[in-house]
Short mmCIF file of C-alpha atoms and ligand atoms in Angstrom, two decimals:
data_model
loop_
_atom_site.label_atom_id
_atom_site.label_comp_id
_atom_site.label_asym_id
_atom_site.label_seq_id
_atom_site.Cartn_x
_atom_site.Cartn_y
_atom_site.Cartn_z
CA UNK O 1 -16.83 -29.14 -16.26
CA UNK O 2 -20.15 -30.82 -15.58
CA UNK O 3 -22.49 -31.86 -18.40
CA UNK O 4 -24.99 -29.23 -17.28
CA UNK O 5 -22.33 -26.53 -17.65
CA UNK O 6 -21.27 -27.83 -21.08
CA UNK O 7 -24.89 -27.94 -22.22
CA UNK O 8 -25.63 -24.41 -21.06
CA UNK O 9 -26.45 -22.55 -24.31
CA UNK O 10 -24.77 -19.37 -22.96
CA UNK O 11 -21.47 -21.11 -22.36
CA UNK O 12 -19.93 -20.40 -25.73
CA UNK O 13 -21.07 -16.80 -26.00
CA UNK O 14 -18.62 -13.95 -25.68
CA UNK O 15 -20.85 -12.24 -23.13
CA UNK O 16 -20.95 -15.28 -20.86
CA UNK O 17 -18.71 -14.18 -17.94
CA UNK O 18 -18.04 -17.78 -16.92
CA UNK O 19 -16.70 -18.46 -20.39
CA UNK O 20 -14.52 -15.33 -20.22
CA UNK O 21 -13.13 -16.47 -16.88
CA UNK O 22 -12.52 -20.03 -18.12
CA UNK O 23 -10.64 -18.88 -21.21
CA UNK O 24 -8.19 -16.93 -19.06
CA UNK O 25 -7.98 -19.79 -16.55
CA UNK O 26 -7.28 -22.35 -19.29
CA UNK O 27 -4.57 -20.19 -20.87
CA UNK O 28 -2.85 -19.57 -17.54
CA UNK O 29 -3.14 -23.24 -16.53
CA UNK O 30 -1.60 -24.28 -19.84
CA UNK O 31 1.31 -21.85 -19.46
CA UNK O 32 1.87 -23.10 -15.91
CA UNK O 33 1.77 -26.66 -17.15
CA UNK O 34 -0.69 -27.32 -14.35
CA UNK O 35 -0.92 -30.89 -13.12
CA UNK O 36 -4.05 -32.47 -14.73
CA UNK O 37 -5.49 -33.53 -11.34
CA UNK O 38 -5.16 -30.01 -9.97
CA UNK O 39 -6.62 -28.64 -13.19
CA UNK O 40 -9.65 -30.93 -12.83
CA UNK O 41 -10.23 -29.78 -9.25
CA UNK O 42 -9.67 -26.07 -9.77
CA UNK O 43 -11.73 -25.53 -12.91
CA UNK O 44 -15.04 -26.37 -11.22
CA UNK O 45 -16.76 -24.78 -8.21
CA UNK O 46 -16.76 -26.69 -4.96
CA UNK O 47 -20.46 -26.18 -4.29
CA UNK O 48 -23.49 -24.49 -5.87
CA UNK O 49 -26.69 -23.80 -3.96
CA UNK O 50 -29.92 -22.69 -5.57
CA UNK O 51 -32.71 -21.42 -3.34
CA UNK O 52 -36.29 -20.28 -3.88
CA UNK O 53 -37.21 -17.40 -1.60
CA UNK O 54 -40.89 -16.68 -0.93
CA UNK O 55 -41.50 -13.03 -0.05
CA UNK O 56 -44.80 -11.37 0.85
CA UNK O 57 -44.81 -8.07 -1.08
CA UNK O 58 -46.31 -4.88 0.36
CA UNK O 59 -49.28 -5.33 -2.00
CA UNK O 60 -50.14 -8.61 -0.26
CA UNK O 61 -49.04 -10.68 -3.25
CA UNK O 62 -46.52 -13.48 -2.68
CA UNK O 63 -43.54 -13.65 -5.01
CA UNK O 64 -40.95 -16.43 -5.12
CA UNK O 65 -37.46 -15.18 -5.99
CA UNK O 66 -34.63 -17.38 -7.22
CA UNK O 67 -31.22 -17.03 -5.56
CA UNK O 68 -27.80 -18.66 -5.68
CA UNK O 69 -24.63 -19.06 -3.66
CA UNK O 70 -21.63 -20.54 -5.42
CA UNK O 71 -18.60 -21.51 -3.34
CA UNK O 72 -15.78 -21.90 -5.76
CA UNK O 73 -12.74 -22.85 -3.68
CA UNK O 74 -11.71 -23.35 -0.04
CA UNK O 75 -8.07 -24.36 -0.47
CA UNK O 76 -6.68 -21.17 1.10
CA UNK O 77 -9.37 -20.51 3.74
CA UNK O 78 -13.08 -19.71 4.12
CA UNK O 79 -14.85 -18.70 0.92
CA UNK O 80 -15.39 -14.96 0.47
CA UNK O 81 -17.55 -13.01 -1.93
CA UNK O 82 -20.34 -10.52 -2.43
CA UNK O 83 -24.08 -10.85 -2.90
CA UNK O 84 -25.69 -9.20 -5.91
CA UNK O 85 -29.35 -8.28 -6.39
CA UNK O 86 -30.27 -7.69 -10.05
CA UNK O 87 -32.91 -8.78 -12.57
CA UNK O 88 -30.31 -10.27 -14.92
CA UNK O 89 -28.39 -12.43 -12.42
CA UNK O 90 -27.60 -15.87 -13.89
CA UNK O 91 -25.94 -18.92 -12.37
CA UNK O 92 -23.09 -18.57 -14.89
CA UNK O 93 -22.49 -15.00 -13.82
CA UNK O 94 -22.42 -16.03 -10.15
CA UNK O 95 -20.08 -18.93 -11.01
CA UNK O 96 -17.70 -16.59 -12.80
CA UNK O 97 -17.79 -14.04 -9.99
CA UNK O 98 -17.13 -16.79 -7.43
CA UNK O 99 -14.09 -18.02 -9.36
CA UNK O 100 -12.81 -14.46 -9.77
CA UNK O 101 -12.97 -14.13 -5.98
CA UNK O 102 -10.72 -17.18 -5.60
CA UNK O 103 -8.14 -15.74 -8.00
CA UNK O 104 -8.47 -12.22 -6.55
CA UNK O 105 -7.89 -13.35 -2.95
CA UNK O 106 -4.86 -15.30 -4.13
CA UNK O 107 -3.44 -12.33 -6.11
CA UNK O 108 -3.51 -10.10 -3.02
CA UNK O 109 -2.54 -13.07 -0.83
CA UNK O 110 -5.38 -12.92 1.68
CA UNK O 111 -6.34 -16.26 3.29
CA UNK O 112 -9.71 -16.77 1.62
CA UNK O 113 -11.20 -18.85 -1.13
CA UNK O 114 -13.88 -17.52 -3.46
CA UNK O 115 -17.67 -17.40 -3.41
CA UNK O 116 -20.50 -15.27 -4.76
CA UNK O 117 -24.23 -14.95 -4.29
CA UNK O 118 -27.02 -13.48 -6.34
CA UNK O 119 -30.77 -13.08 -6.24
CA UNK O 120 -32.85 -12.43 -9.34
CA UNK O 121 -34.88 -9.37 -8.37
CA UNK O 122 -35.24 -5.71 -9.23
CA UNK O 123 -34.37 -3.75 -6.08
CA UNK O 124 -35.36 -0.46 -7.74
CA UNK O 125 -38.97 -1.73 -7.73
CA UNK O 126 -38.92 -3.02 -4.14
CA UNK O 127 -39.53 -1.25 -0.84
CA UNK O 128 -37.03 -1.41 2.03
CA UNK O 129 -39.38 -3.75 3.89
CA UNK O 130 -39.60 -6.10 0.90
CA UNK O 131 -35.81 -6.05 0.57
CA UNK O 132 -35.42 -6.83 4.25
CA UNK O 133 -37.82 -9.80 4.02
CA UNK O 134 -36.00 -11.08 0.92
CA UNK O 135 -32.58 -10.69 2.55
CA UNK O 136 -33.52 -12.37 5.82
CA UNK O 137 -35.13 -15.33 4.07
CA UNK O 138 -32.19 -15.69 1.68
CA UNK O 139 -29.77 -15.52 4.65
CA UNK O 140 -31.79 -18.16 6.53
CA UNK O 141 -31.55 -20.46 3.48
CA UNK O 142 -27.75 -20.04 3.47
CA UNK O 143 -27.30 -20.52 7.20
CA UNK O 144 -25.72 -23.99 7.02
CA UNK O 145 -23.06 -23.00 4.52
CA UNK O 146 -22.04 -19.48 5.63
CA UNK O 147 -20.17 -18.42 8.77
CA UNK O 148 -16.88 -16.82 9.80
CA UNK O 149 -15.00 -20.09 9.26
CA UNK O 150 -16.98 -21.22 6.21
CA UNK O 151 -18.05 -18.48 3.82
CA UNK O 152 -18.21 -14.74 4.50
CA UNK O 153 -20.56 -12.70 2.24
CA UNK O 154 -20.15 -8.99 1.46
CA UNK O 155 -22.03 -6.36 -0.59
CA UNK O 156 -21.96 -6.25 -4.38
CA UNK O 157 -24.21 -4.55 -6.92
CA UNK O 158 -27.44 -3.27 -5.32
CA UNK O 159 -26.59 -4.56 -1.86
CA UNK O 160 -25.00 -2.44 0.86
CA UNK O 161 -24.20 -2.02 4.56
CA UNK O 162 -27.87 -2.32 5.46
CA UNK O 163 -28.14 -5.65 3.61
CA UNK O 164 -25.10 -6.95 5.51
CA UNK O 165 -26.57 -5.80 8.85
CA UNK O 166 -29.76 -7.81 8.09
CA UNK O 167 -27.73 -10.91 7.18
CA UNK O 168 -25.61 -10.57 10.33
CA UNK O 169 -28.73 -10.22 12.44
CA UNK O 170 -30.48 -13.20 10.85
CA UNK O 171 -27.39 -15.38 11.27
CA UNK O 172 -26.96 -14.19 14.88
CA UNK O 173 -30.63 -14.94 15.70
CA UNK O 174 -30.05 -18.55 14.67
CA UNK O 175 -26.69 -18.77 16.48
CA UNK O 176 -28.26 -17.23 19.61
CA UNK O 177 -25.37 -14.77 19.95
CA UNK O 178 -23.94 -11.91 17.90
CA UNK O 179 -21.66 -13.11 15.12
CA UNK O 180 -20.36 -10.02 13.36
CA UNK O 181 -17.59 -11.83 11.44
CA UNK O 182 -20.19 -13.66 9.31
CA UNK O 183 -20.29 -10.79 6.80
CA UNK O 184 -18.07 -7.86 5.85
CA UNK O 185 -19.06 -4.46 4.55
CA UNK O 186 -21.21 -3.89 7.66
CA UNK O 187 -21.88 -0.49 9.20
CA UNK O 188 -18.85 0.58 11.27
CA UNK O 189 -21.09 0.73 14.36
CA UNK O 190 -21.87 -3.01 13.97
CA UNK O 191 -18.32 -4.25 13.58
CA UNK O 192 -17.58 -2.92 10.11
CA UNK O 193 -14.12 -1.65 9.28
CA UNK O 194 -13.27 1.98 8.91
CA UNK O 195 -12.31 2.57 5.29
CA UNK O 196 -14.24 -0.45 3.91
CA UNK O 197 -16.78 1.69 2.04
CA UNK O 198 -14.00 3.47 0.15
CA UNK O 199 -11.65 0.47 -0.07
CA UNK O 200 -12.29 -0.68 -3.64
CA UNK O 201 -12.03 2.86 -5.04
CA UNK O 202 -8.97 3.55 -2.90
CA UNK O 203 -7.30 0.33 -4.00
CA UNK O 204 -8.00 1.34 -7.60
CA UNK O 205 -6.31 4.70 -6.95
CA UNK O 206 -3.25 2.96 -5.48
CA UNK O 207 -2.72 0.71 -8.51
CA UNK O 208 -3.35 3.57 -10.95
CA UNK O 209 -0.70 5.58 -9.04
CA UNK O 210 1.76 2.75 -9.73
CA UNK O 211 0.74 2.25 -13.36
CA UNK O 212 1.10 5.90 -14.43
CA UNK O 213 4.74 5.85 -13.27
CA UNK O 214 5.42 3.38 -16.08
CA UNK O 215 4.25 6.03 -18.55
CA UNK O 216 6.12 8.92 -16.93
CA UNK O 217 2.78 10.56 -16.09
CA UNK O 218 1.87 12.62 -13.02
CA UNK O 219 -1.69 12.73 -11.65
CA UNK O 220 -2.37 16.29 -12.89
CA UNK O 221 -1.29 15.29 -16.41
CA UNK O 222 -3.46 12.14 -16.39
CA UNK O 223 -6.91 12.21 -17.99
CA UNK O 224 -9.24 9.59 -16.51
CA UNK O 225 -12.57 8.27 -17.78
CA UNK O 226 -14.74 6.43 -15.24
CA UNK O 227 -17.73 4.30 -16.16
CA UNK O 228 -20.11 3.87 -13.23
CA UNK O 229 -20.67 6.13 -10.26
CA UNK O 230 -21.57 3.71 -7.48
CA UNK O 231 -19.38 2.37 -4.72
CA UNK O 232 -16.41 1.69 -6.99
CA UNK O 233 -16.81 4.30 -9.76
CA UNK O 234 -18.18 7.16 -7.69
CA UNK O 235 -15.79 6.80 -4.79
CA UNK O 236 -12.89 5.92 -7.12
CA UNK O 237 -13.54 9.07 -9.18
CA UNK O 238 -13.72 11.21 -6.04
CA UNK O 239 -10.45 9.84 -4.68
CA UNK O 240 -8.74 10.25 -8.06
CA UNK O 241 -10.02 13.83 -8.23
CA UNK O 242 -8.76 14.52 -4.70
CA UNK O 243 -5.37 13.04 -5.66
CA UNK O 244 -5.12 15.60 -8.48
CA UNK O 245 -6.14 13.45 -11.47
CA UNK O 246 -8.18 15.08 -14.21
CA UNK O 247 -11.40 13.04 -14.39
CA UNK O 248 -12.83 14.02 -17.80
CA UNK O 249 -15.88 11.74 -17.89
CA UNK O 250 -18.11 9.76 -15.56
CA UNK O 251 -21.39 7.90 -16.05
CA UNK O 252 -24.12 5.84 -14.50
CA UNK O 253 -26.46 3.30 -16.07
CA UNK O 254 -28.44 6.06 -17.82
CA UNK O 255 -25.43 7.78 -19.47
CA UNK O 256 -22.54 10.06 -18.69
CA UNK O 257 -21.03 13.52 -18.76
CA UNK O 258 -17.80 14.71 -20.40
CA UNK O 259 -15.58 17.75 -20.14
CA UNK O 260 -12.09 17.58 -21.70
CA UNK O 261 -10.83 20.10 -19.10
CA UNK O 262 -11.92 17.91 -16.19
CA UNK O 263 -15.07 17.59 -14.09
CA UNK O 264 -15.61 18.81 -10.54
CA UNK O 265 -16.34 15.27 -9.30
CA UNK O 266 -17.66 16.07 -5.80
CA UNK O 267 -20.11 18.55 -7.39
CA UNK O 268 -21.14 16.01 -10.07
CA UNK O 269 -21.75 13.31 -7.43
CA UNK O 270 -23.78 15.77 -5.37
CA UNK O 271 -25.82 16.57 -8.51
CA UNK O 272 -26.36 12.81 -8.98
CA UNK O 273 -27.40 12.42 -5.36
CA UNK O 274 -29.91 15.28 -5.40
CA UNK O 275 -31.36 14.87 -8.93
CA UNK O 276 -30.77 11.07 -9.26
CA UNK O 277 -29.09 11.79 -12.60
CA UNK O 278 -25.77 13.06 -13.95
CA UNK O 279 -27.55 14.74 -16.85
CA UNK O 280 -27.83 18.56 -16.90
CA UNK O 281 -24.77 18.87 -14.69
CA UNK O 282 -23.47 22.37 -15.47
CA UNK O 283 -20.05 22.50 -17.14
CA UNK O 284 -20.13 19.14 -18.89
CA UNK O 285 -21.72 17.64 -21.99
CA UNK O 286 -23.86 14.53 -22.11
CA UNK O 287 -22.31 11.39 -23.52
CA UNK O 288 -23.66 7.86 -23.76
CA UNK O 289 -21.93 4.89 -22.14
CA UNK O 290 -20.80 3.48 -25.49
CA UNK O 291 -19.09 6.72 -26.60
CA UNK O 292 -17.64 7.20 -23.12
CA UNK O 293 -15.57 4.02 -23.48
CA UNK O 294 -14.07 5.40 -26.71
CA UNK O 295 -12.90 8.79 -25.36
CA UNK O 296 -9.18 9.44 -25.87
CA UNK O 297 -7.68 9.40 -22.38
CA UNK O 298 -4.77 8.10 -20.32
CA UNK O 299 -6.72 5.87 -17.94
CA UNK O 300 -10.05 4.20 -18.68
CA UNK O 301 -11.67 2.76 -15.54
CA UNK O 302 -14.77 0.66 -16.26
CA UNK O 303 -16.36 0.45 -12.80
CA UNK O 304 -19.94 -0.57 -13.61
CA UNK O 305 -20.57 -4.10 -14.82
CA UNK O 306 -19.44 -6.96 -17.08
CA UNK O 307 -18.93 -7.12 -20.85
CA UNK O 308 -18.38 -3.44 -21.55
CA UNK O 309 -15.26 -3.90 -23.69
CA UNK O 310 -15.78 -6.66 -26.21
CA UNK O 311 -14.49 -7.76 -29.61
CA UNK O 312 -16.91 -5.20 -31.09
CA UNK O 313 -15.54 -2.04 -29.44
CA UNK O 314 -12.05 -2.95 -28.14
CA UNK O 315 -10.45 -1.53 -31.26
CA UNK O 316 -12.04 1.87 -30.54
CA UNK O 317 -10.72 2.09 -26.99
CA UNK O 318 -8.11 4.88 -26.86
CA UNK O 319 -6.49 4.74 -23.42
CA UNK O 320 -2.95 3.96 -22.31
CA UNK O 321 -4.03 2.17 -19.13
CA UNK O 322 -7.18 0.10 -18.58
CA UNK O 323 -7.93 -0.08 -14.85
CA UNK O 324 -10.74 -2.58 -14.33
CA UNK O 325 -12.70 -1.43 -11.27
CA UNK O 326 -15.65 -3.68 -12.19
CA UNK O 327 -15.51 -7.46 -12.30
CA UNK O 328 -15.25 -8.80 -15.84
CA UNK O 329 -15.70 -5.52 -17.76
CA UNK O 330 -13.57 -6.93 -20.61
CA UNK O 331 -14.40 -10.12 -22.48
CA UNK O 332 -11.73 -12.70 -23.25
CA UNK O 333 -12.14 -11.98 -26.97
CA UNK O 334 -11.19 -8.35 -26.38
CA UNK O 335 -7.94 -9.21 -24.57
CA UNK O 336 -5.89 -9.81 -27.70
CA UNK O 337 -7.13 -6.63 -29.38
CA UNK O 338 -6.16 -4.53 -26.35
CA UNK O 339 -2.81 -6.29 -26.15
CA UNK O 340 -2.07 -5.58 -29.81
CA UNK O 341 -2.90 -1.92 -29.24
CA UNK O 342 -0.28 -1.84 -26.47
CA UNK O 343 -2.80 -0.99 -23.74
CA UNK O 344 -1.50 -1.69 -20.24
CA UNK O 345 -4.23 -3.61 -18.40
CA UNK O 346 -4.62 -3.62 -14.62
CA UNK O 347 -6.88 -6.68 -14.53
CA UNK O 348 -10.00 -6.77 -12.36
CA UNK O 349 -8.63 -9.47 -10.04
CA UNK O 350 -5.92 -6.98 -9.08
CA UNK O 351 -7.48 -3.55 -9.72
CA UNK O 352 -10.60 -4.00 -7.60
CA UNK O 353 -9.03 -6.22 -4.92
CA UNK O 354 -8.95 -3.33 -2.44
CA UNK O 355 -12.49 -4.24 -1.41
CA UNK O 356 -11.72 -7.81 -0.42
CA UNK O 357 -8.46 -6.74 1.19
CA UNK O 358 -10.25 -4.43 3.62
CA UNK O 359 -12.98 -7.07 4.01
CA UNK O 360 -10.18 -9.33 5.21
CA UNK O 361 -9.10 -6.56 7.62
CA UNK O 362 -12.72 -6.31 8.81
CA UNK O 363 -12.93 -10.06 9.43
CA UNK O 364 -9.63 -9.91 11.37
CA UNK O 365 -10.84 -6.95 13.47
CA UNK O 366 -14.19 -8.67 14.21
CA UNK O 367 -12.44 -11.84 15.32
CA UNK O 368 -10.10 -10.02 17.66
CA UNK O 369 -12.72 -7.51 18.77
CA UNK O 370 -10.30 -4.63 18.34
CA UNK O 371 -10.79 -1.97 15.69
CA UNK O 372 -8.15 -0.03 13.79
CA UNK O 373 -7.95 3.66 12.94
CA UNK O 374 -8.78 4.53 9.35
CA UNK O 375 -5.17 5.62 8.68
CA UNK O 376 -3.99 2.15 9.74
CA UNK O 377 -6.51 0.48 7.40
CA UNK O 378 -5.51 2.72 4.47
CA UNK O 379 -1.81 2.28 5.06
CA UNK O 380 -2.12 -1.52 5.20
CA UNK O 381 -4.32 -1.43 2.10
CA UNK O 382 -1.66 0.59 0.29
CA UNK O 383 1.01 -1.94 1.29
CA UNK O 384 -1.05 -4.83 -0.09
CA UNK O 385 -2.08 -3.12 -3.34
CA UNK O 386 1.39 -1.81 -4.20
CA UNK O 387 3.05 -5.16 -3.39
CA UNK O 388 0.44 -7.07 -5.42
CA UNK O 389 0.79 -4.69 -8.38
CA UNK O 390 4.55 -5.22 -8.33
CA UNK O 391 4.15 -9.00 -7.97
CA UNK O 392 1.93 -9.11 -11.08
CA UNK O 393 4.15 -6.83 -13.15
CA UNK O 394 7.28 -8.80 -12.19
CA UNK O 395 5.52 -12.07 -12.99
CA UNK O 396 4.47 -10.68 -16.39
CA UNK O 397 8.03 -9.60 -17.17
CA UNK O 398 9.56 -12.86 -15.97
CA UNK O 399 7.20 -15.03 -18.02
CA UNK O 400 6.83 -12.66 -20.95
CA UNK O 401 3.02 -12.57 -20.71
CA UNK O 402 0.47 -9.78 -20.44
CA UNK O 403 -0.55 -8.58 -16.99
CA UNK O 404 -3.93 -10.33 -16.99
CA UNK O 405 -2.37 -13.68 -17.81
CA UNK O 406 0.31 -12.98 -15.18
CA UNK O 407 -2.32 -12.26 -12.50
CA UNK O 408 -4.15 -15.51 -13.31
CA UNK O 409 -0.90 -17.50 -13.35
CA UNK O 410 0.19 -16.06 -10.01
CA UNK O 411 -3.22 -16.78 -8.46
CA UNK O 412 -3.57 -20.30 -9.89
CA UNK O 413 -0.03 -21.13 -8.82
CA UNK O 414 -0.78 -20.09 -5.23
CA UNK O 415 -4.10 -21.98 -5.08
CA UNK O 416 -2.50 -25.04 -6.72
CA UNK O 417 0.35 -25.03 -4.21
CA UNK O 418 -2.04 -24.96 -1.24
CA UNK O 419 -4.31 -27.58 -2.80
CA UNK O 420 -1.34 -29.87 -3.36
CA UNK O 421 0.04 -29.31 0.14
CA UNK O 422 -3.34 -30.08 1.70
CA UNK O 423 -3.78 -33.12 -0.51
CA UNK O 424 -7.33 -32.09 -1.31
CA UNK O 425 -7.35 -33.85 -4.65
CA UNK O 426 -5.73 -37.06 -3.38
P1 NAD B 501 -23.01 -0.06 -7.47
O1 NAD B 501 -24.35 -0.67 -7.59
O2 NAD B 501 -22.68 0.76 -6.27
O3 NAD B 501 -22.73 0.89 -8.75
C1 NAD B 501 -22.83 0.42 -10.05
C2 NAD B 501 -22.74 1.64 -10.99
O4 NAD B 501 -22.72 1.18 -12.33
C3 NAD B 501 -23.94 2.58 -10.89
O5 NAD B 501 -23.50 3.92 -11.09
C4 NAD B 501 -24.83 2.12 -12.04
O6 NAD B 501 -25.70 3.15 -12.49
C5 NAD B 501 -23.79 1.77 -13.08
N1 NAD B 501 -24.23 0.78 -14.06
C6 NAD B 501 -24.91 -0.37 -13.82
N2 NAD B 501 -25.14 -1.02 -14.98
C7 NAD B 501 -24.56 -0.28 -15.95
C8 NAD B 501 -24.45 -0.42 -17.36
N3 NAD B 501 -24.99 -1.48 -17.99
N4 NAD B 501 -23.79 0.54 -18.05
C9 NAD B 501 -23.25 1.60 -17.41
N5 NAD B 501 -23.33 1.79 -16.08
C10 NAD B 501 -23.97 0.85 -15.37
O7 NAD B 501 -21.98 -1.26 -7.66
P2 NAD B 501 -20.45 -1.30 -7.24
O8 NAD B 501 -20.34 -1.88 -5.88
O9 NAD B 501 -19.83 0.02 -7.55
O10 NAD B 501 -19.91 -2.41 -8.24
C11 NAD B 501 -19.54 -2.09 -9.57
C12 NAD B 501 -18.67 -3.19 -10.13
O11 NAD B 501 -17.52 -3.33 -9.29
C13 NAD B 501 -19.31 -4.58 -10.17
O12 NAD B 501 -18.76 -5.26 -11.27
C14 NAD B 501 -18.83 -5.21 -8.88
O13 NAD B 501 -18.86 -6.62 -8.95
C15 NAD B 501 -17.42 -4.67 -8.83
N6 NAD B 501 -16.80 -4.69 -7.51
C16 NAD B 501 -17.36 -4.04 -6.45
C17 NAD B 501 -16.70 -4.04 -5.23
C18 NAD B 501 -17.23 -3.29 -4.05
O14 NAD B 501 -16.55 -3.25 -3.02
N7 NAD B 501 -18.38 -2.64 -4.14
C19 NAD B 501 -15.49 -4.74 -5.08
C20 NAD B 501 -14.93 -5.37 -6.19
C21 NAD B 501 -15.59 -5.34 -7.40
#
């Protein structure tokens, strides 16, 4: 830990995602009796880049945006991780997300390290042209450190296929030839993978399918609450609905809707698309995001953002299974409370790893220039998610730890092994 990190006033706050990540890392490292040299190497990011991005706005005014790229670890392969556009992006958040990518890639055993990027901006207040200028300039600033063999960005909150197409084009302009493997989450027509858009939600469905078996539940008898209705929450809810689950509540940033008998999810998402709001959807009551997390249900799937389940509300959570579609939705302080309540946690670094798994498939397809059918992608995704779920559960049973700790231990063990074999810390 550098002095700057230690001095960061947010470091010791429960809502600091980097702190939440480090608490879990430290606990797992201690239980693994991790070699002190490896511990010293693995607890810090490999590289952090801060860039200032001048953008001419449509009004003619020039604004300088601040952006980051943190590359956490390269021991197992090129770094991999999304890019987030949001007004509240912080370097600590990006650091935490980068580290989570390292552990996530190791949990599902794909040959990547971890990275993450973020730009402090409010995309809801920006035109497409402004977003394109911002993205191209940001990509140009990253050009020396990204690439198919170095670091492969992907979409995250408020970035999408279009953003990835702009980054690919900017990178390719500089390389003087088309390099589609520089990013994943691209449009299928530009070298994206079939099934990537749905991959995180589908991966979430696959691990929930495994988890409910432990409770003797069937999909039709399983009540699910989903927070968030974007790429992960919206698609996850739709796939759960199609698989016969009873989705009783869903929300977006402005609030949610609830019906104890189940919601017609495709209709609710269509209502959201046409009215830009879930409110006034016929056949469901309004509920705020705080109350939504406290609904009695079988599966609670927070799929929106960080710090939703904390020491303040964990005691009010009434689910059997917590399936973390978002990154870091639960703070470290909430872990013990959930554990004492007997809640079975499918931790984020496993539950939402479907996205990076199909990103890996996309990178493989781009590099061989041969593209798979969607059924092939989904079948291979299922194999990875089910095997990884079983690996984590077995590890938890063998070491008598909770599933989150098991996932971290498994991941750290794999990264430590590769680091030691490569002699990186020598
Ligand atoms: P998105 O922008 O598509 O959707 C985010 C959703 O969350 C929206 O419905 C938004 O209204 C809602 N939301 C935002 N802030 C909220 C708040 N404070 N309270 C309640 N709802 C809020 O983003 P996404 O891609 O679905 O990502 C969601 C989470 O999943 C993030 O934590 C992201 O890092 C994680 N994740 C995404 C992927 C992926 O493939 N997209 C993969 C792994 C993890």
